[in-house]
PDB file of C-alpha atoms in Angstrom:
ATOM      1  CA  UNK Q  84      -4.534  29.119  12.199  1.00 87.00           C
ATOM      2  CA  UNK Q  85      -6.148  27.298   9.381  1.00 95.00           C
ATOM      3  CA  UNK Q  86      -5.204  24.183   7.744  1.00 97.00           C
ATOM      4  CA  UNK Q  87      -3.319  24.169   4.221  1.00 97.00           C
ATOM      5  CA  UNK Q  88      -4.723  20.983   2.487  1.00 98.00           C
ATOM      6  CA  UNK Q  89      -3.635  20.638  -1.209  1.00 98.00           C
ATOM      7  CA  UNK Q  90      -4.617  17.656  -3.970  1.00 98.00           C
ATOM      8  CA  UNK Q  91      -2.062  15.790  -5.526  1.00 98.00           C
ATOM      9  CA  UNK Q  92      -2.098  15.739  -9.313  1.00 97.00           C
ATOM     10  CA  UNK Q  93      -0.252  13.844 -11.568  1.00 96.00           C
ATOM     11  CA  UNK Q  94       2.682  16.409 -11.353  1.00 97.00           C
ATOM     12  CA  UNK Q  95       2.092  18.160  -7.764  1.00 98.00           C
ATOM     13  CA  UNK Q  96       2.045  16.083  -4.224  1.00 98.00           C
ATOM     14  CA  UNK Q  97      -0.396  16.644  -2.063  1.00 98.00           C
ATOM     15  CA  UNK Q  98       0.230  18.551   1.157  1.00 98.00           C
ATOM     16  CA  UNK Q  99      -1.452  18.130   4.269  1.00 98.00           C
ATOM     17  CA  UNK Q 100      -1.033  20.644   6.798  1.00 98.00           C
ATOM     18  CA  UNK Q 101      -2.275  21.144  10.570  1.00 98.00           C
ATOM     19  CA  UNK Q 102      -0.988  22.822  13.863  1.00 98.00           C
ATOM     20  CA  UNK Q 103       2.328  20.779  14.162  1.00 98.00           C
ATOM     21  CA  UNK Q 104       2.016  18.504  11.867  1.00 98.00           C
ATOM     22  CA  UNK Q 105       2.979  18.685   8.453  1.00 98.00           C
ATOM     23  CA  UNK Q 106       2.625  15.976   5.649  1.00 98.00           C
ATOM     24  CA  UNK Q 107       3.715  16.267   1.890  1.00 98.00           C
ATOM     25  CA  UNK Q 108       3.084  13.256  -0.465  1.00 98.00           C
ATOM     26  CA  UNK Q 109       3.361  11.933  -3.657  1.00 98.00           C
ATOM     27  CA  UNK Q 110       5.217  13.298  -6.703  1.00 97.00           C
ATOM     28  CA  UNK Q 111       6.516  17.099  -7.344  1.00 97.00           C
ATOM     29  CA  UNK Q 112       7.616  17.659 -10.802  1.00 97.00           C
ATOM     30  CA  UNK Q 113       6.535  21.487 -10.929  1.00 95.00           C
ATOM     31  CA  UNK Q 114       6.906  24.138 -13.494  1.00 92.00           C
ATOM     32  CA  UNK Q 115       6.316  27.149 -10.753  1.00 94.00           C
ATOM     33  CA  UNK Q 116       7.490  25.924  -7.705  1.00 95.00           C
ATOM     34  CA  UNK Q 117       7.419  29.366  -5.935  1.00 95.00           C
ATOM     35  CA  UNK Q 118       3.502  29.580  -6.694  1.00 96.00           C
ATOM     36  CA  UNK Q 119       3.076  26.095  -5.346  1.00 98.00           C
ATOM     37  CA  UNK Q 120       4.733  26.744  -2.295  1.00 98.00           C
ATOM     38  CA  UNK Q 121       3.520  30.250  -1.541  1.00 97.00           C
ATOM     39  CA  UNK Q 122       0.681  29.611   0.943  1.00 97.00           C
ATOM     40  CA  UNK Q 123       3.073  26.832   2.430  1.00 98.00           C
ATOM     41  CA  UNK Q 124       5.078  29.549   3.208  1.00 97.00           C
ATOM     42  CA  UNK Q 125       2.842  31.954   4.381  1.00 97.00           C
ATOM     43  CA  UNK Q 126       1.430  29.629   6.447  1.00 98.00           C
ATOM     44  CA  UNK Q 127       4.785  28.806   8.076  1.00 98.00           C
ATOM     45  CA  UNK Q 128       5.435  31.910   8.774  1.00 97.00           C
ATOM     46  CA  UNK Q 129       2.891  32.851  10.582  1.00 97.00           C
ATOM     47  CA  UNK Q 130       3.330  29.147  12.483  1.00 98.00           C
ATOM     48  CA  UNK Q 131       7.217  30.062  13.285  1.00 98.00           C
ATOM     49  CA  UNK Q 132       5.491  33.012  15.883  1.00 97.00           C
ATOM     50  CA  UNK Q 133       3.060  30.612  17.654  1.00 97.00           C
ATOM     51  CA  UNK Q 134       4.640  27.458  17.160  1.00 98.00           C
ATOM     52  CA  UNK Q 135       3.454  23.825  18.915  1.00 98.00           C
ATOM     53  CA  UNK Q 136       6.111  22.127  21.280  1.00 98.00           C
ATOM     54  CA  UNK Q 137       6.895  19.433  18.690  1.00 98.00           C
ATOM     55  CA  UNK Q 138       6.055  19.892  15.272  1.00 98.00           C
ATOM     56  CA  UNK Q 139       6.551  16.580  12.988  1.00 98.00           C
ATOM     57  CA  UNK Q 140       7.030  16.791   9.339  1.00 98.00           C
ATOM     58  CA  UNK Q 141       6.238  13.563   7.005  1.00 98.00           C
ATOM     59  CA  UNK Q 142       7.676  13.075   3.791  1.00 98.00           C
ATOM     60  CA  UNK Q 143       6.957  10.450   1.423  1.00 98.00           C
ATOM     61  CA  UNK Q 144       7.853  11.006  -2.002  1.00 97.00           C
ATOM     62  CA  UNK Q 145       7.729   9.433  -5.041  1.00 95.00           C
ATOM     63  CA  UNK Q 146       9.424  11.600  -7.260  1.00 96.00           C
ATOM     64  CA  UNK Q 147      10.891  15.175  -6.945  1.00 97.00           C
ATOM     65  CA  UNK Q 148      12.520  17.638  -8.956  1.00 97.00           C
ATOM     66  CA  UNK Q 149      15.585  19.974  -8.380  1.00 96.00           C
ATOM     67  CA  UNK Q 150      13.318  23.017  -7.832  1.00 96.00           C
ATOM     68  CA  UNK Q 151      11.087  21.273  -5.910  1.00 97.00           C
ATOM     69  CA  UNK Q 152      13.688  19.693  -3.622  1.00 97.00           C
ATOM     70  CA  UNK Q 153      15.392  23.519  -3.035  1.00 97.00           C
ATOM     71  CA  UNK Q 154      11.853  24.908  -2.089  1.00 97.00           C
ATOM     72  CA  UNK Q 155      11.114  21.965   0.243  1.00 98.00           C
ATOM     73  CA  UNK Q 156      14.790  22.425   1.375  1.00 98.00           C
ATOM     74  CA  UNK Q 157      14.183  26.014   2.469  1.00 97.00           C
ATOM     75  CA  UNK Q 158      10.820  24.922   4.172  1.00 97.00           C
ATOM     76  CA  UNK Q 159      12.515  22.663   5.976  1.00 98.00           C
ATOM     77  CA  UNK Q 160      15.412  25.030   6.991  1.00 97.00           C
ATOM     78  CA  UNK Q 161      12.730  27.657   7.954  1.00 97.00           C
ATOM     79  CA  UNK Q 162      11.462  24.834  10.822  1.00 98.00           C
ATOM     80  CA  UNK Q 163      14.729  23.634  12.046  1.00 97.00           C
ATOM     81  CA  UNK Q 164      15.079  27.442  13.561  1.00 97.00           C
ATOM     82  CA  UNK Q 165      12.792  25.886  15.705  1.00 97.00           C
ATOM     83  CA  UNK Q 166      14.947  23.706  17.515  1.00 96.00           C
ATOM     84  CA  UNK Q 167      17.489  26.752  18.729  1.00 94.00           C
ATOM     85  CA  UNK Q 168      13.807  28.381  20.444  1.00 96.00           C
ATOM     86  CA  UNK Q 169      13.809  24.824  22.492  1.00 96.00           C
ATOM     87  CA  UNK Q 170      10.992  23.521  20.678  1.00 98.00           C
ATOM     88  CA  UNK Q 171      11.084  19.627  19.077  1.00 98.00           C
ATOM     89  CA  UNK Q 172      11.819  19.367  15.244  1.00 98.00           C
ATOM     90  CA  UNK Q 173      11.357  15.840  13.681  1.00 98.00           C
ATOM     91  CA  UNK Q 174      11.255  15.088  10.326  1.00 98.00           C
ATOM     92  CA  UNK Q 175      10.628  11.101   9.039  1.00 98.00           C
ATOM     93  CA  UNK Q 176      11.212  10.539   5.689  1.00 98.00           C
ATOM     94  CA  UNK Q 177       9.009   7.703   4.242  1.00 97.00           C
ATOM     95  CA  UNK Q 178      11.346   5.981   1.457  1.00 96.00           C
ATOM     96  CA  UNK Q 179      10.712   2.801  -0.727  1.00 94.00           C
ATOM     97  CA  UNK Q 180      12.326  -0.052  -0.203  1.00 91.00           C
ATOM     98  CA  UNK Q 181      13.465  -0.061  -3.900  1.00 90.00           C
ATOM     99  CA  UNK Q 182      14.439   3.516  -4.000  1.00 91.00           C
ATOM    100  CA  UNK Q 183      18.085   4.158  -2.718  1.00 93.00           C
ATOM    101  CA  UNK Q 184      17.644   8.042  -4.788  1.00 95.00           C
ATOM    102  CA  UNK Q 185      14.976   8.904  -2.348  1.00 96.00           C
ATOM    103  CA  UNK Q 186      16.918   7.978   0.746  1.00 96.00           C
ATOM    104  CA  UNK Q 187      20.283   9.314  -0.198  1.00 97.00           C
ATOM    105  CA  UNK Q 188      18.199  12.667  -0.863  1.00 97.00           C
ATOM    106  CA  UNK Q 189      16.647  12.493   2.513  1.00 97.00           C
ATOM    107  CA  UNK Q 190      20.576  11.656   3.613  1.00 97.00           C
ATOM    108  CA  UNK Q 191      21.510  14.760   1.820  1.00 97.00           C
ATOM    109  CA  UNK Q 192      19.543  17.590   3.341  1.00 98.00           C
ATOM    110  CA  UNK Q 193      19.703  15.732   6.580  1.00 97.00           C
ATOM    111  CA  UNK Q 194      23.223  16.289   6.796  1.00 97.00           C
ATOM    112  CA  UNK Q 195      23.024  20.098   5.417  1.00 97.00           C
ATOM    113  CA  UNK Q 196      19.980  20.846   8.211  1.00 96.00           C
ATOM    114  CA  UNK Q 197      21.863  19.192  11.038  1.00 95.00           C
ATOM    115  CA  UNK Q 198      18.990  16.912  12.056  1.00 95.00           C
ATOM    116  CA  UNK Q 199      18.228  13.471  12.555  1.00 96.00           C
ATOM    117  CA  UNK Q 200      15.878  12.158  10.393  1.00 98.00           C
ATOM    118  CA  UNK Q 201      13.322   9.109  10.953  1.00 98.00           C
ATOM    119  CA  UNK Q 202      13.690   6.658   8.166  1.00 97.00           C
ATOM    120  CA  UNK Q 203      10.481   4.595   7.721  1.00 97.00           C
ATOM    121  CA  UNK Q 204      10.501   2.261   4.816  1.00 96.00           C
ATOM    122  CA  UNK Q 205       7.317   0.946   3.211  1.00 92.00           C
TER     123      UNK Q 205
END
């Protein structure tokens, strides 16, 4: 399976993503989400058939939009089918210290996926 590595730019976060392990950073304010997010989820689909044991997700946003937070949402939700095939689903969510928004996002789609996220605060 190849890597999906994307640059950040000033509106898009950059993604970083290996067997397992998947990192998303930075600010999302984007006009297209669906096109950013495409060959995220392509690749996570074809991940979902031949999945690691554990398989960690980092966030640690700056910023992100409504349409940005449903696609990341559904990414997410796609993963946590992982944990009913007995396989380890973790997600930390990096937050600022001075950014209650970010964590009570985090907070929010914690509670609609039904998993316990790692807050780290930097």
């Amino acid at each position: 399976m190849n890597d999906v590595i994307i640059k950040a730019t000033e509106k898009s976060m950059a993604v970083d993503i290996s067997y397992g392990i998947l990192n998303f950073e930075g600010r999302s304010i984007l006009t297209d989400p669906k096109t950013f997010f495409d060959p995220i989820n392509a690749w996570v689909n074809k991940y979902l058939k031949d999945p690691a044991e554990e398989t960690v997700v980092n966030v640690k946003l700056e910023y992100i939009d409504t349409a940005s937070t449903q696609a990341l949402y559904q990414l997410l939700r796609q993963l946590n089918s992982l944990r009913k095939k007995g396989f380890v689903f973790m997600v930390n969510w990096h937050v600022e210290e001075e950014d209650p928004e970010m964590k009570e996002l985090g907070e929010m789609i914690e509670q609609r996926l039904g998993v316990e996220f790692q807050y780290i605060t930097y």
